C-alpha positions as MATLAB code, in Angstrom:
seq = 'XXXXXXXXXXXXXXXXXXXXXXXXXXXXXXXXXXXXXXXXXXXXXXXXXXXXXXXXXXXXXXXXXXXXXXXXXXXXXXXXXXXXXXXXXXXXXXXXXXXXXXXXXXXXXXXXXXXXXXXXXXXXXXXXXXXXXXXXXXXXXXXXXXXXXXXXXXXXXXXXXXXXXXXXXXXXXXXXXXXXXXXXXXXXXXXXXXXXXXXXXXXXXXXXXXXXXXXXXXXXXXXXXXXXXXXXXXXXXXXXXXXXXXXXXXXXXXXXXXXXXXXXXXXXXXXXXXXXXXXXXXXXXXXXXXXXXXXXXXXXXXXXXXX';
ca = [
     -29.774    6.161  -13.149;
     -28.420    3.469  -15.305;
     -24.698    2.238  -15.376;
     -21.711    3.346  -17.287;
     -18.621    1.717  -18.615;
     -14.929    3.172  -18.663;
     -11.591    0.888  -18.259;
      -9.535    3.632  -19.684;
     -10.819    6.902  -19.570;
      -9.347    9.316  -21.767;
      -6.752   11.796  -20.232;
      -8.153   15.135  -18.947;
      -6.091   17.800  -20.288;
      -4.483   20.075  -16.571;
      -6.556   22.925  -17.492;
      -9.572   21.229  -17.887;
      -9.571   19.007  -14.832;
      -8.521   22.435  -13.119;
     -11.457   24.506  -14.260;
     -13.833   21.217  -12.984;
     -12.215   20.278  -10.084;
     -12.781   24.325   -9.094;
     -16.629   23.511  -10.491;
     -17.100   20.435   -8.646;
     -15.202   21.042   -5.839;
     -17.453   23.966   -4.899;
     -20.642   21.333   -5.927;
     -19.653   19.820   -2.614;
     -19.514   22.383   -0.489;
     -22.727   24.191   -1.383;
     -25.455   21.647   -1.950;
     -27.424   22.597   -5.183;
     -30.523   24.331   -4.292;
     -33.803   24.426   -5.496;
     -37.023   21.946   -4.407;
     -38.201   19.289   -6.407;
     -39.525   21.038   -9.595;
     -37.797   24.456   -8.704;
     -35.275   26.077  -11.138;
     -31.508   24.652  -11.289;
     -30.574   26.920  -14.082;
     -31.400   28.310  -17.220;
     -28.788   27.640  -19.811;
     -28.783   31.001  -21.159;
     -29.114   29.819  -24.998;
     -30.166   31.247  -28.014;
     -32.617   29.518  -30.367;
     -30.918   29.382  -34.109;
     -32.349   31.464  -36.620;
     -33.647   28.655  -39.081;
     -34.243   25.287  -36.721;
     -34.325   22.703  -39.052;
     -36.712   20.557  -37.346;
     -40.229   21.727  -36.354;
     -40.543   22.308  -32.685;
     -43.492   20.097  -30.812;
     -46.388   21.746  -30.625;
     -47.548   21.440  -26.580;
     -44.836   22.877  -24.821;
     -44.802   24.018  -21.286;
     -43.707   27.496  -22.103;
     -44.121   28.400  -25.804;
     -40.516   29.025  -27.604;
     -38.810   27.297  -24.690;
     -37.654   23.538  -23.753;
     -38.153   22.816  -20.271;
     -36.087   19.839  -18.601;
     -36.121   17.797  -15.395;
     -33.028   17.370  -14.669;
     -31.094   15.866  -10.749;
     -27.875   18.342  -11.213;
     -25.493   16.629   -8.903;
     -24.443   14.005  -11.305;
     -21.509   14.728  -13.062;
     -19.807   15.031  -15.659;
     -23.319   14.249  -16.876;
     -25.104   17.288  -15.308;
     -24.296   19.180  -12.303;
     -24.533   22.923  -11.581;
     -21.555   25.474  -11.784;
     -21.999   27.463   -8.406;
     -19.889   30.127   -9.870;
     -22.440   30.964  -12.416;
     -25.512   28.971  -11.174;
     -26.217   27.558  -14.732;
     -26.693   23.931  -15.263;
     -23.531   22.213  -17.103;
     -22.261   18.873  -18.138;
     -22.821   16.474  -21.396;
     -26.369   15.922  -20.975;
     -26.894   19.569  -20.252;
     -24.725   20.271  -23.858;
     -26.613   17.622  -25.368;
     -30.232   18.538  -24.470;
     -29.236   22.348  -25.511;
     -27.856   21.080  -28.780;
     -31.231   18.863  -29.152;
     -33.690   22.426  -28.423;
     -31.830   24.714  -30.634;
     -32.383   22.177  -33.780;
     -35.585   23.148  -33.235;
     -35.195   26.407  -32.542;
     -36.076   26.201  -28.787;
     -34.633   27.848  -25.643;
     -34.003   25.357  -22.664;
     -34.706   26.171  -18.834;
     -33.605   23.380  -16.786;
     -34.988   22.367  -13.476;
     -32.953   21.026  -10.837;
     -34.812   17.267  -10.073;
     -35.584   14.623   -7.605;
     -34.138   11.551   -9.285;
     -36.198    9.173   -7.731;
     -39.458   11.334   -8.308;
     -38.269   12.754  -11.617;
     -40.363   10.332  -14.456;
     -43.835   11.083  -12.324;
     -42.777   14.817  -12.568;
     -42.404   14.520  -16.003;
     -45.746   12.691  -16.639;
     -47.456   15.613  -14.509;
     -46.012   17.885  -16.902;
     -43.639   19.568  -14.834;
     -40.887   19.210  -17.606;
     -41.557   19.112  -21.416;
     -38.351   15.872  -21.163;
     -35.936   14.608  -18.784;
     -32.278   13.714  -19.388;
     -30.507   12.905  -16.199;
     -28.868    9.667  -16.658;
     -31.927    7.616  -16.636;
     -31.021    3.903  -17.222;
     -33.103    1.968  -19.503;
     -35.177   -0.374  -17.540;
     -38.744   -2.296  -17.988;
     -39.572   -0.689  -15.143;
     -39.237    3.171  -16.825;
     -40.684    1.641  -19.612;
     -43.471    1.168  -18.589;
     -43.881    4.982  -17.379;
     -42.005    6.876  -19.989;
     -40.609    6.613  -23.252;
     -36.545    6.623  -23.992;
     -34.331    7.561  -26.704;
     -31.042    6.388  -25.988;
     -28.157    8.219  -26.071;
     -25.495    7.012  -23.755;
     -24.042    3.662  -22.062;
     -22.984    3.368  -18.822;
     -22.070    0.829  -16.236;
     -22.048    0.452  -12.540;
     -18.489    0.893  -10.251;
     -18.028    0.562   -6.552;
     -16.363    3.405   -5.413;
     -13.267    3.276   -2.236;
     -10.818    4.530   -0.266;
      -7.210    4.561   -2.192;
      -5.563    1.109   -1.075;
      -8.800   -0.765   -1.238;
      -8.179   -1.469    2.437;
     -11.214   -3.763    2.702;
     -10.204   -5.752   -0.125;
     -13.779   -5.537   -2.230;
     -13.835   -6.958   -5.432;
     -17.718   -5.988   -5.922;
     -21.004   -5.424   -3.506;
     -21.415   -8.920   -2.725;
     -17.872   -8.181   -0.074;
     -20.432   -5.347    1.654;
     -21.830   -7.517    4.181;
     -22.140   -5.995    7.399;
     -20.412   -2.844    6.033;
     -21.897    0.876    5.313;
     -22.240    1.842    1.722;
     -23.784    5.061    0.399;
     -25.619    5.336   -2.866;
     -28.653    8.159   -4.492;
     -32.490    7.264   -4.042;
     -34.229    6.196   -6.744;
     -31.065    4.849   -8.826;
     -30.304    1.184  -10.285;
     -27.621    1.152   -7.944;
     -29.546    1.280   -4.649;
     -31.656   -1.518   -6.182;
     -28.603   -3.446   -7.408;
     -27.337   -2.688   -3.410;
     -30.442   -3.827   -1.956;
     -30.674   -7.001   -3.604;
     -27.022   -7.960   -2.628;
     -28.201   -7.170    1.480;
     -30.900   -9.694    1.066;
     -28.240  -12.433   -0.658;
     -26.068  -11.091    2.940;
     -28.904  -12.034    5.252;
     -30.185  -15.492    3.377;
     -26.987  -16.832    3.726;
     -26.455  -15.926    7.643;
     -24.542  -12.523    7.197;
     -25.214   -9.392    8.190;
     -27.393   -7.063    5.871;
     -25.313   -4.137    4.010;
     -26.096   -0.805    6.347;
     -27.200    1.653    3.345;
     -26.466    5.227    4.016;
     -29.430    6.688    0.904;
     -29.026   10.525    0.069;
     -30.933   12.272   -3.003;
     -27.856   13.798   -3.872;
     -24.954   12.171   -5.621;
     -22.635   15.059   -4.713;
     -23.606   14.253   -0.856;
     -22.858   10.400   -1.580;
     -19.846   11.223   -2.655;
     -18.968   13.605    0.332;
     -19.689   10.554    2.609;
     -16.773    8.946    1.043;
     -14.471   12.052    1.315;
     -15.491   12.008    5.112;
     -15.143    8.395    5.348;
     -18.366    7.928    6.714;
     -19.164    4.757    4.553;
     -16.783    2.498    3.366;
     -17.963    2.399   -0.518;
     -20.504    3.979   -2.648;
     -22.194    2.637   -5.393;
     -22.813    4.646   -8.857;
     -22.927    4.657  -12.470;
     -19.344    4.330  -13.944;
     -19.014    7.967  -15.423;
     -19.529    9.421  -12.009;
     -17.242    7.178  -10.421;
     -13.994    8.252  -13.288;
     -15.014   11.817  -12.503;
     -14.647   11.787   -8.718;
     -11.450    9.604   -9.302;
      -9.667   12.203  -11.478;
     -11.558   15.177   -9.336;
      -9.569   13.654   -6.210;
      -6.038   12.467   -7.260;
      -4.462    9.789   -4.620;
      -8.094    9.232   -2.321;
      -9.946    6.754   -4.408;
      -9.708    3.613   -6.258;
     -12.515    1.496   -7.855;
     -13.224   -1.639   -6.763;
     -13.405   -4.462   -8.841;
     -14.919   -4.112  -12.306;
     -17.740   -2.405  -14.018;
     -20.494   -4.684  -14.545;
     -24.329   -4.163  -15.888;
     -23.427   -1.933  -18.838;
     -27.040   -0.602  -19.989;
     -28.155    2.273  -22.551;
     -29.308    5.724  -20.557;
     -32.172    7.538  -22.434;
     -33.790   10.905  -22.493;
     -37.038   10.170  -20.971;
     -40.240   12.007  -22.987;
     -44.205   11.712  -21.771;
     -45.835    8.146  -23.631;
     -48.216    9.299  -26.517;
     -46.317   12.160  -27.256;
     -45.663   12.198  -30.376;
     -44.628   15.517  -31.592;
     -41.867   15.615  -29.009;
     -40.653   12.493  -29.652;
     -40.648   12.750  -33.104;
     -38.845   16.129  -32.590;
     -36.343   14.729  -30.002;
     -35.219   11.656  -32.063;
     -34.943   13.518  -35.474;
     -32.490   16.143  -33.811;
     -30.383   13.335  -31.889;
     -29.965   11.690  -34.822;
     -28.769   14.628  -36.532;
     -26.685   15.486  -33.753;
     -24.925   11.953  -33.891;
     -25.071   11.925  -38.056;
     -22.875   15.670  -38.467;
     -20.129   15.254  -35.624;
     -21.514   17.274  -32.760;
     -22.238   14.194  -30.634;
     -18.814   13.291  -30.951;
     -17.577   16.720  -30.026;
     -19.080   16.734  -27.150;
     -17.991   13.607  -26.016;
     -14.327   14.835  -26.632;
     -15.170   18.178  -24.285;
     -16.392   16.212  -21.289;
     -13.097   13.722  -22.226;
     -16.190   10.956  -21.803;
     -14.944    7.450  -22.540;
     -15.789    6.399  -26.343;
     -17.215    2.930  -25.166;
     -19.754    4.615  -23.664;
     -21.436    6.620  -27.042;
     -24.444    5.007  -28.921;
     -24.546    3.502  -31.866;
     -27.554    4.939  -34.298;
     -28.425    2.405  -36.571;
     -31.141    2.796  -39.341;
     -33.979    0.823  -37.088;
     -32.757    2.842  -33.959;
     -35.827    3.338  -32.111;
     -37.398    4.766  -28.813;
     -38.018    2.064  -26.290;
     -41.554    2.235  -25.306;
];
């Protein structure tokens, strides 16, 4: 998963960090089910009447979107265990993107750091799960971008270690998800520990984010490591027990991840983004997930899918 900004997040109105601390909360507590490839949820949506942009032709299931997806990121997608149905932006967004064409969605629940091979053995028609933009995943899928984030190093409230960014982890236990940017970005920094005579970061890796993050709570690592969305989330989600640590650095572009060579769905995919982003709707759902505005895209005229 790729990085996300946010200095200032915008304000989450009571009712609304309520209703997703309640949501989230419960993510926690009840680990999302579901094996790699199994079902996470089917956003119960209804294809519109007149799609105004052809459908792809070699789906999965005919008349229905299928998406990887890892729910235990959010805001970006996580799974409400009161209903059992996928939520979060990318979850609105990718619904948004199927019903342009006319499309139901069924979203799988993921393994992150499987989820691009799944997608090439066409286990899921696209992915969207806060995949960061990288020459690695380039090389194995193509990516429309849709989304910016940084990475932020998540703490106790009080900083009581004094970090000012992974390179202070020496010697010290830090959680972060298989498969992300951030356990690379983690590793990296252990070797720089070790070649200059200190001791190697001690790496607690989960597949879940929502189990990283429950390290913290437990204070079984000092610091976790994740993409800056995820970190303003669990900061508002848990008033008084976190800070973040340092700044947010490696801002890159997230992109909905689609099988190389296909064409129809990528042609599909980018056409209704772009008319997502062109009459408003991206924008509303930016202000519903109260998502930082640094983080949105820009669509230029030469926006393209990086291949």
């Amino acid at each position: 998963m790729l990085s996300r900004f946010s200095d200032a997040p915008s304000k989450r109105a009571p009712l609304g960090l309520l209703f997703l601390s309640l949501l989230v909360g419960l993510s926690l507590l009840v680990a999302a089910c579901g094996s790699n490839g199994g079902t996470a949820a089917t956003t119960g949506t209804t294809p519109t009447a007149k799609p105004s942009i052809a459908a792809p032709t070699d789906l999965i299931t005919a008349g229905t979107l299928t998406v990887g997806s890892d729910t235990t990121y959010p805001p970006q997608e996580f799974v409400d265990t009161a209903t059992g149905q996928a939520t979060g932006f990318d979850i609105d967004l990718i619904t948004e993107i199927a019903q342009r064409m006319g499309l139901k969605v069924d979203v799988k629940k993921a393994n992150f750091n499987t989820i691009i091979d799944d997608l090439n053995a066409k286990r899921y028609d696209v992915v969207i799960s806060a995949v960061t933009i990288n020459d690695e995943r380039k090389q194995k899928a193509e990516l429309i971008p849709y989304f910016n984030a940084g990475q932020s190093l998540l703490v106790q409230k009080g900083n009581p270690e004094q970090f000012k960014s992974i390179k202070d982890l020496c010697g010290k236990t830090a959680g972060v998800q298989d498969g992300t940017v951030e356990l690379d970005a983690l590793n990296a920094a252990s070797k720089d520990c070790t070649a200059a005579g200190k001791q190697a970061i001690h790496l607690t890796v989960l597949k879940d984010q929502t189990d990283v993050i429950q390290l913290l709570l437990n204070k079984r690592v000092v610091a976790t490591y994740q993409d800056s969305p995820v970190t303003d989330y669990y900061l508002k989600l848990n008033p008084g027990q976190f800070e973040v640590a340092g700044s947010i650095v490696n801002a890159a572009p997230e992109g909905i991840a689609l099988r190389k060579g296909d064409s129809s769905m990528i042609d599909a995919v980018q056409a209704a983004f772009k008319a997502i982003k062109a009459d408003g709707s991206y924008d509303k759902l930016f202000a519903k997930w109260q998502l930082n505005p640094v983080q949105k895209i820009a669509l230029t005229a030469d926006s393209k899918v990086y291949a």
